[in-house]
Amino acid sequence: QVQLVESGGGLVQAGGSLRLSCAASGRTFSRYDMGWFRQAPGKEREFVASIRSSVGSTYYTDSVKGRFTISRDNAKNTVYLQMNSLHAEDTAVYYCAAKADTRATMLYPRSYPYWGQGTQVTVSS
């Protein structure tokens, strides 16, 4: 079991930056693949970025490549999402997620049994 708490959301102007953090409970954080997803009003939850537990391989959806960076600090049980050059279309609730099954695909929400409560990111144009 792992509990996740996101922070760092807020209101920012287009072109600005935010860094989201996700703090995890438990002593086995390093064994979990971690992902960031987002959900805008009236839309389905979508994959944003993920990072592997072992080698730390990262994956991004095309719309954020070159702008967002996912990273993790296993000593602090924390995963980050650095978001630069924000667009109005990035406005959404951002969720942190964790999975222990490294065989499950990184891209689908259903692969992740553990979720945070979400943090709102609003980008004004």
N, C-alpha and C. Protein backbone atom coordinates (compact mmCIF):
# COMPACT_ATOMS: atom_id res chain seq x y z
N GLN A 1 0.85 -1.18 0.00
CA GLN A 1 0.00 0.00 0.00
C GLN A 1 0.89 1.24 0.00
N VAL A 2 0.44 2.24 -0.71
CA VAL A 2 1.15 3.50 -0.73
C VAL A 2 0.11 4.61 -0.79
N GLN A 3 0.36 5.66 -0.06
CA GLN A 3 -0.50 6.83 -0.09
C GLN A 3 0.25 7.99 -0.75
N LEU A 4 -0.48 8.74 -1.57
CA LEU A 4 0.14 9.78 -2.38
C LEU A 4 -0.52 11.13 -2.09
N VAL A 5 0.30 12.17 -1.97
CA VAL A 5 -0.20 13.51 -1.73
C VAL A 5 0.50 14.48 -2.68
N GLU A 6 -0.30 15.10 -3.56
CA GLU A 6 0.25 16.06 -4.52
C GLU A 6 0.25 17.47 -3.93
N SER A 7 1.15 18.28 -4.45
CA SER A 7 1.20 19.69 -4.09
C SER A 7 1.86 20.45 -5.23
N GLY A 8 1.73 21.78 -5.19
CA GLY A 8 2.42 22.61 -6.16
C GLY A 8 1.55 23.20 -7.25
N GLY A 9 0.28 22.82 -7.28
CA GLY A 9 -0.59 23.40 -8.29
C GLY A 9 -0.88 24.86 -8.01
N GLY A 10 -1.54 25.50 -8.97
CA GLY A 10 -1.89 26.91 -8.79
C GLY A 10 -2.26 27.57 -10.09
N LEU A 11 -2.31 28.89 -10.04
CA LEU A 11 -2.66 29.72 -11.20
C LEU A 11 -1.39 30.34 -11.76
N VAL A 12 -1.20 30.21 -13.05
CA VAL A 12 0.00 30.75 -13.69
C VAL A 12 -0.39 31.28 -15.06
N GLN A 13 0.33 32.27 -15.53
CA GLN A 13 0.08 32.80 -16.87
C GLN A 13 0.69 31.89 -17.93
N ALA A 14 0.13 31.94 -19.10
CA ALA A 14 0.68 31.17 -20.22
C ALA A 14 2.15 31.52 -20.41
N GLY A 15 2.95 30.50 -20.63
CA GLY A 15 4.39 30.68 -20.76
C GLY A 15 5.14 30.51 -19.46
N GLY A 16 4.42 30.45 -18.36
CA GLY A 16 5.04 30.32 -17.06
C GLY A 16 5.35 28.87 -16.71
N SER A 17 5.81 28.67 -15.47
CA SER A 17 6.24 27.35 -15.01
C SER A 17 5.63 27.02 -13.65
N LEU A 18 5.49 25.75 -13.41
CA LEU A 18 5.10 25.22 -12.11
C LEU A 18 5.84 23.91 -11.90
N ARG A 19 6.07 23.58 -10.63
CA ARG A 19 6.61 22.26 -10.32
C ARG A 19 5.67 21.56 -9.36
N LEU A 20 5.15 20.43 -9.80
CA LEU A 20 4.29 19.62 -8.96
C LEU A 20 5.15 18.60 -8.21
N SER A 21 4.73 18.32 -6.99
CA SER A 21 5.38 17.30 -6.18
C SER A 21 4.35 16.27 -5.74
N CYS A 22 4.81 15.06 -5.57
CA CYS A 22 3.95 13.99 -5.08
C CYS A 22 4.73 13.21 -4.03
N ALA A 23 4.31 13.34 -2.80
CA ALA A 23 4.97 12.66 -1.70
C ALA A 23 4.27 11.34 -1.41
N ALA A 24 5.05 10.29 -1.30
CA ALA A 24 4.52 8.95 -1.08
C ALA A 24 4.87 8.44 0.30
N SER A 25 3.95 7.71 0.88
CA SER A 25 4.21 7.06 2.16
C SER A 25 4.85 5.70 1.89
N GLY A 26 5.36 5.08 2.95
CA GLY A 26 5.88 3.73 2.81
C GLY A 26 7.36 3.68 2.56
N ARG A 27 7.92 2.48 2.76
CA ARG A 27 9.36 2.30 2.66
C ARG A 27 9.80 1.68 1.35
N THR A 28 8.83 1.40 0.46
CA THR A 28 9.19 0.72 -0.79
C THR A 28 8.92 1.59 -2.00
N PHE A 29 8.97 2.89 -1.82
CA PHE A 29 8.66 3.81 -2.92
C PHE A 29 9.50 3.51 -4.15
N SER A 30 10.74 3.17 -3.96
CA SER A 30 11.64 2.96 -5.09
C SER A 30 11.22 1.80 -5.98
N ARG A 31 10.34 0.95 -5.50
CA ARG A 31 9.90 -0.21 -6.28
C ARG A 31 8.71 0.11 -7.18
N TYR A 32 8.15 1.30 -7.03
CA TYR A 32 6.94 1.66 -7.77
C TYR A 32 7.26 2.46 -9.03
N ASP A 33 6.60 2.09 -10.13
CA ASP A 33 6.53 2.99 -11.27
C ASP A 33 5.59 4.12 -10.90
N MET A 34 5.94 5.34 -11.30
CA MET A 34 5.13 6.50 -10.95
C MET A 34 4.66 7.22 -12.21
N GLY A 35 3.44 7.74 -12.14
CA GLY A 35 2.90 8.44 -13.29
C GLY A 35 2.19 9.72 -12.89
N TRP A 36 2.13 10.64 -13.83
CA TRP A 36 1.30 11.84 -13.71
C TRP A 36 0.22 11.78 -14.79
N PHE A 37 -1.01 12.04 -14.38
CA PHE A 37 -2.14 12.10 -15.28
C PHE A 37 -2.84 13.44 -15.05
N ARG A 38 -3.70 13.82 -15.97
CA ARG A 38 -4.48 15.04 -15.79
C ARG A 38 -5.88 14.85 -16.34
N GLN A 39 -6.78 15.63 -15.79
CA GLN A 39 -8.17 15.56 -16.22
C GLN A 39 -8.74 16.96 -16.27
N ALA A 40 -9.14 17.37 -17.46
CA ALA A 40 -9.78 18.67 -17.66
C ALA A 40 -11.29 18.48 -17.56
N PRO A 41 -12.04 19.54 -17.27
CA PRO A 41 -13.50 19.42 -17.14
C PRO A 41 -14.12 18.85 -18.40
N GLY A 42 -14.96 17.83 -18.22
CA GLY A 42 -15.65 17.22 -19.33
C GLY A 42 -14.82 16.27 -20.17
N LYS A 43 -13.59 16.02 -19.75
CA LYS A 43 -12.71 15.14 -20.51
C LYS A 43 -12.28 13.95 -19.65
N GLU A 44 -11.80 12.92 -20.33
CA GLU A 44 -11.30 11.75 -19.63
C GLU A 44 -9.90 12.04 -19.06
N ARG A 45 -9.56 11.28 -18.05
CA ARG A 45 -8.22 11.39 -17.48
C ARG A 45 -7.21 10.90 -18.52
N GLU A 46 -6.15 11.67 -18.68
CA GLU A 46 -5.17 11.32 -19.70
C GLU A 46 -3.76 11.25 -19.13
N PHE A 47 -2.96 10.42 -19.76
CA PHE A 47 -1.58 10.25 -19.38
C PHE A 47 -0.77 11.50 -19.71
N VAL A 48 0.12 11.88 -18.80
CA VAL A 48 1.02 13.01 -19.02
C VAL A 48 2.48 12.53 -19.08
N ALA A 49 2.91 11.85 -18.04
CA ALA A 49 4.31 11.41 -17.97
C ALA A 49 4.43 10.29 -16.95
N SER A 50 5.50 9.50 -17.09
CA SER A 50 5.74 8.43 -16.12
C SER A 50 7.23 8.15 -16.02
N ILE A 51 7.59 7.50 -14.93
CA ILE A 51 9.00 7.17 -14.70
C ILE A 51 9.08 5.80 -14.06
N ARG A 52 9.98 4.99 -14.56
CA ARG A 52 10.14 3.62 -14.08
C ARG A 52 10.77 3.58 -12.69
N SER A 53 10.50 2.48 -12.01
CA SER A 53 11.04 2.30 -10.67
C SER A 53 12.53 2.00 -10.68
N SER A 54 12.96 1.24 -11.67
CA SER A 54 14.33 0.73 -11.64
C SER A 54 15.31 1.65 -12.34
N VAL A 55 15.32 1.60 -13.65
CA VAL A 55 16.31 2.37 -14.39
C VAL A 55 15.91 3.84 -14.55
N GLY A 56 14.68 4.15 -14.15
CA GLY A 56 14.24 5.53 -14.21
C GLY A 56 13.90 6.02 -15.60
N SER A 57 13.59 5.10 -16.50
CA SER A 57 13.17 5.50 -17.85
C SER A 57 11.93 6.37 -17.77
N THR A 58 11.86 7.37 -18.62
CA THR A 58 10.75 8.30 -18.60
C THR A 58 9.96 8.25 -19.91
N TYR A 59 8.69 8.58 -19.81
CA TYR A 59 7.78 8.59 -20.95
C TYR A 59 6.90 9.82 -20.86
N TYR A 60 6.57 10.39 -22.03
CA TYR A 60 5.75 11.60 -22.06
C TYR A 60 4.72 11.51 -23.16
N THR A 61 3.58 12.12 -22.92
CA THR A 61 2.65 12.29 -24.02
C THR A 61 3.21 13.35 -24.96
N ASP A 62 2.86 13.26 -26.23
CA ASP A 62 3.48 14.12 -27.23
C ASP A 62 3.29 15.61 -26.93
N SER A 63 2.16 15.98 -26.39
CA SER A 63 1.85 17.39 -26.22
C SER A 63 2.72 18.08 -25.16
N VAL A 64 3.40 17.31 -24.32
CA VAL A 64 4.22 17.92 -23.27
C VAL A 64 5.71 17.67 -23.47
N LYS A 65 6.07 16.91 -24.47
CA LYS A 65 7.49 16.63 -24.72
C LYS A 65 8.25 17.92 -24.96
N GLY A 66 9.39 18.06 -24.30
CA GLY A 66 10.18 19.26 -24.43
C GLY A 66 9.77 20.37 -23.48
N ARG A 67 8.63 20.23 -22.84
CA ARG A 67 8.15 21.25 -21.90
C ARG A 67 8.09 20.74 -20.46
N PHE A 68 7.71 19.48 -20.29
CA PHE A 68 7.56 18.88 -18.97
C PHE A 68 8.69 17.89 -18.72
N THR A 69 9.08 17.78 -17.45
CA THR A 69 10.10 16.81 -17.05
C THR A 69 9.65 16.11 -15.77
N ILE A 70 9.62 14.79 -15.83
CA ILE A 70 9.30 14.00 -14.65
C ILE A 70 10.61 13.50 -14.04
N SER A 71 10.66 13.51 -12.72
CA SER A 71 11.84 13.01 -12.02
C SER A 71 11.41 12.44 -10.68
N ARG A 72 12.32 11.72 -10.04
CA ARG A 72 11.99 11.15 -8.74
C ARG A 72 13.22 11.22 -7.84
N ASP A 73 12.95 11.34 -6.55
CA ASP A 73 13.98 11.29 -5.52
C ASP A 73 13.57 10.19 -4.56
N ASN A 74 14.16 9.03 -4.73
CA ASN A 74 13.75 7.88 -3.91
C ASN A 74 14.11 8.07 -2.44
N ALA A 75 15.12 8.86 -2.16
CA ALA A 75 15.48 9.12 -0.76
C ALA A 75 14.42 9.95 -0.06
N LYS A 76 13.69 10.76 -0.84
CA LYS A 76 12.64 11.61 -0.27
C LYS A 76 11.25 11.06 -0.55
N ASN A 77 11.16 9.89 -1.18
CA ASN A 77 9.85 9.31 -1.52
C ASN A 77 8.99 10.30 -2.29
N THR A 78 9.57 10.96 -3.24
CA THR A 78 8.87 12.02 -3.95
C THR A 78 9.12 11.94 -5.45
N VAL A 79 8.06 12.20 -6.21
CA VAL A 79 8.17 12.33 -7.66
C VAL A 79 7.74 13.74 -8.02
N TYR A 80 8.39 14.29 -9.03
CA TYR A 80 8.15 15.68 -9.43
C TYR A 80 7.70 15.75 -10.88
N LEU A 81 7.00 16.83 -11.19
CA LEU A 81 6.69 17.15 -12.57
C LEU A 81 6.99 18.63 -12.76
N GLN A 82 8.09 18.90 -13.43
CA GLN A 82 8.44 20.27 -13.77
C GLN A 82 7.76 20.64 -15.07
N MET A 83 6.96 21.69 -15.02
CA MET A 83 6.17 22.09 -16.18
C MET A 83 6.59 23.49 -16.61
N ASN A 84 7.14 23.59 -17.79
CA ASN A 84 7.58 24.87 -18.35
C ASN A 84 6.76 25.22 -19.59
N SER A 85 6.82 26.47 -19.98
CA SER A 85 6.12 26.93 -21.18
C SER A 85 4.67 26.47 -21.19
N LEU A 86 3.99 26.72 -20.10
CA LEU A 86 2.62 26.23 -19.94
C LEU A 86 1.67 26.90 -20.92
N HIS A 87 0.74 26.11 -21.40
CA HIS A 87 -0.29 26.57 -22.31
C HIS A 87 -1.64 26.54 -21.58
N ALA A 88 -2.60 27.29 -22.10
CA ALA A 88 -3.94 27.25 -21.52
C ALA A 88 -4.51 25.84 -21.57
N GLU A 89 -4.13 25.08 -22.60
CA GLU A 89 -4.64 23.71 -22.75
C GLU A 89 -4.10 22.76 -21.69
N ASP A 90 -3.09 23.20 -20.92
CA ASP A 90 -2.57 22.37 -19.83
C ASP A 90 -3.43 22.48 -18.57
N THR A 91 -4.42 23.34 -18.58
CA THR A 91 -5.29 23.51 -17.43
C THR A 91 -6.04 22.22 -17.14
N ALA A 92 -5.92 21.74 -15.92
CA ALA A 92 -6.54 20.46 -15.53
C ALA A 92 -6.24 20.20 -14.06
N VAL A 93 -6.89 19.18 -13.53
CA VAL A 93 -6.47 18.62 -12.25
C VAL A 93 -5.40 17.57 -12.56
N TYR A 94 -4.28 17.68 -11.88
CA TYR A 94 -3.17 16.76 -12.11
C TYR A 94 -3.11 15.75 -10.96
N TYR A 95 -3.00 14.50 -11.35
CA TYR A 95 -2.98 13.40 -10.39
C TYR A 95 -1.66 12.63 -10.47
N CYS A 96 -1.18 12.27 -9.32
CA CYS A 96 -0.04 11.38 -9.20
C CYS A 96 -0.57 9.96 -9.00
N ALA A 97 0.13 8.97 -9.58
CA ALA A 97 -0.32 7.59 -9.47
C ALA A 97 0.89 6.67 -9.33
N ALA A 98 0.65 5.51 -8.72
CA ALA A 98 1.74 4.56 -8.49
C ALA A 98 1.27 3.15 -8.80
N LYS A 99 2.21 2.34 -9.29
CA LYS A 99 1.93 0.92 -9.50
C LYS A 99 3.17 0.11 -9.20
N ALA A 100 2.91 -1.05 -8.60
CA ALA A 100 4.01 -1.94 -8.28
C ALA A 100 4.27 -2.95 -9.38
N ASP A 101 3.25 -3.22 -10.18
CA ASP A 101 3.38 -4.20 -11.26
C ASP A 101 4.10 -3.54 -12.43
N THR A 102 5.36 -3.84 -12.59
CA THR A 102 6.14 -3.19 -13.64
C THR A 102 5.80 -3.72 -15.02
N ARG A 103 5.02 -4.82 -15.08
CA ARG A 103 4.62 -5.35 -16.38
C ARG A 103 3.46 -4.57 -16.99
N ALA A 104 2.67 -3.93 -16.13
CA ALA A 104 1.52 -3.19 -16.63
C ALA A 104 1.97 -1.97 -17.41
N THR A 105 1.22 -1.64 -18.45
CA THR A 105 1.60 -0.51 -19.28
C THR A 105 1.63 0.79 -18.48
N MET A 106 2.54 1.66 -18.84
CA MET A 106 2.70 2.92 -18.12
C MET A 106 1.63 3.93 -18.51
N LEU A 107 0.93 3.71 -19.64
CA LEU A 107 0.14 4.77 -20.24
C LEU A 107 -1.31 4.84 -19.78
N TYR A 108 -1.83 3.75 -19.22
CA TYR A 108 -3.26 3.71 -18.96
C TYR A 108 -3.56 3.91 -17.48
N PRO A 109 -4.55 4.73 -17.16
CA PRO A 109 -4.90 4.92 -15.75
C PRO A 109 -5.24 3.62 -15.04
N ARG A 110 -5.83 2.69 -15.74
CA ARG A 110 -6.25 1.44 -15.09
C ARG A 110 -5.07 0.60 -14.61
N SER A 111 -3.87 0.92 -15.07
CA SER A 111 -2.69 0.18 -14.62
C SER A 111 -2.26 0.56 -13.21
N TYR A 112 -2.77 1.69 -12.73
CA TYR A 112 -2.30 2.26 -11.47
C TYR A 112 -3.34 2.09 -10.37
N PRO A 113 -3.07 1.31 -9.34
CA PRO A 113 -4.04 1.13 -8.27
C PRO A 113 -4.03 2.24 -7.21
N TYR A 114 -2.96 3.04 -7.19
CA TYR A 114 -2.83 4.05 -6.13
C TYR A 114 -2.83 5.44 -6.75
N TRP A 115 -3.63 6.33 -6.15
CA TRP A 115 -3.81 7.67 -6.69
C TRP A 115 -3.79 8.70 -5.57
N GLY A 116 -3.29 9.88 -5.91
CA GLY A 116 -3.43 11.02 -5.01
C GLY A 116 -4.76 11.70 -5.22
N GLN A 117 -4.97 12.77 -4.45
CA GLN A 117 -6.25 13.47 -4.49
C GLN A 117 -6.32 14.49 -5.61
N GLY A 118 -5.19 14.80 -6.21
CA GLY A 118 -5.16 15.74 -7.32
C GLY A 118 -4.83 17.16 -6.88
N THR A 119 -4.23 17.90 -7.80
CA THR A 119 -3.94 19.32 -7.56
C THR A 119 -4.29 20.10 -8.82
N GLN A 120 -4.96 21.23 -8.62
CA GLN A 120 -5.46 22.02 -9.75
C GLN A 120 -4.33 22.87 -10.34
N VAL A 121 -4.22 22.81 -11.65
CA VAL A 121 -3.33 23.69 -12.41
C VAL A 121 -4.18 24.50 -13.37
N THR A 122 -4.10 25.82 -13.25
CA THR A 122 -4.86 26.70 -14.12
C THR A 122 -3.89 27.63 -14.83
N VAL A 123 -3.95 27.61 -16.15
CA VAL A 123 -3.07 28.46 -16.95
C VAL A 123 -3.94 29.50 -17.65
N SER A 124 -3.68 30.75 -17.36
CA SER A 124 -4.46 31.82 -17.96
C SER A 124 -3.80 32.30 -19.24
N SER A 125 -4.61 32.56 -20.23
CA SER A 125 -4.06 32.99 -21.54
C SER A 125 -4.06 34.50 -21.67
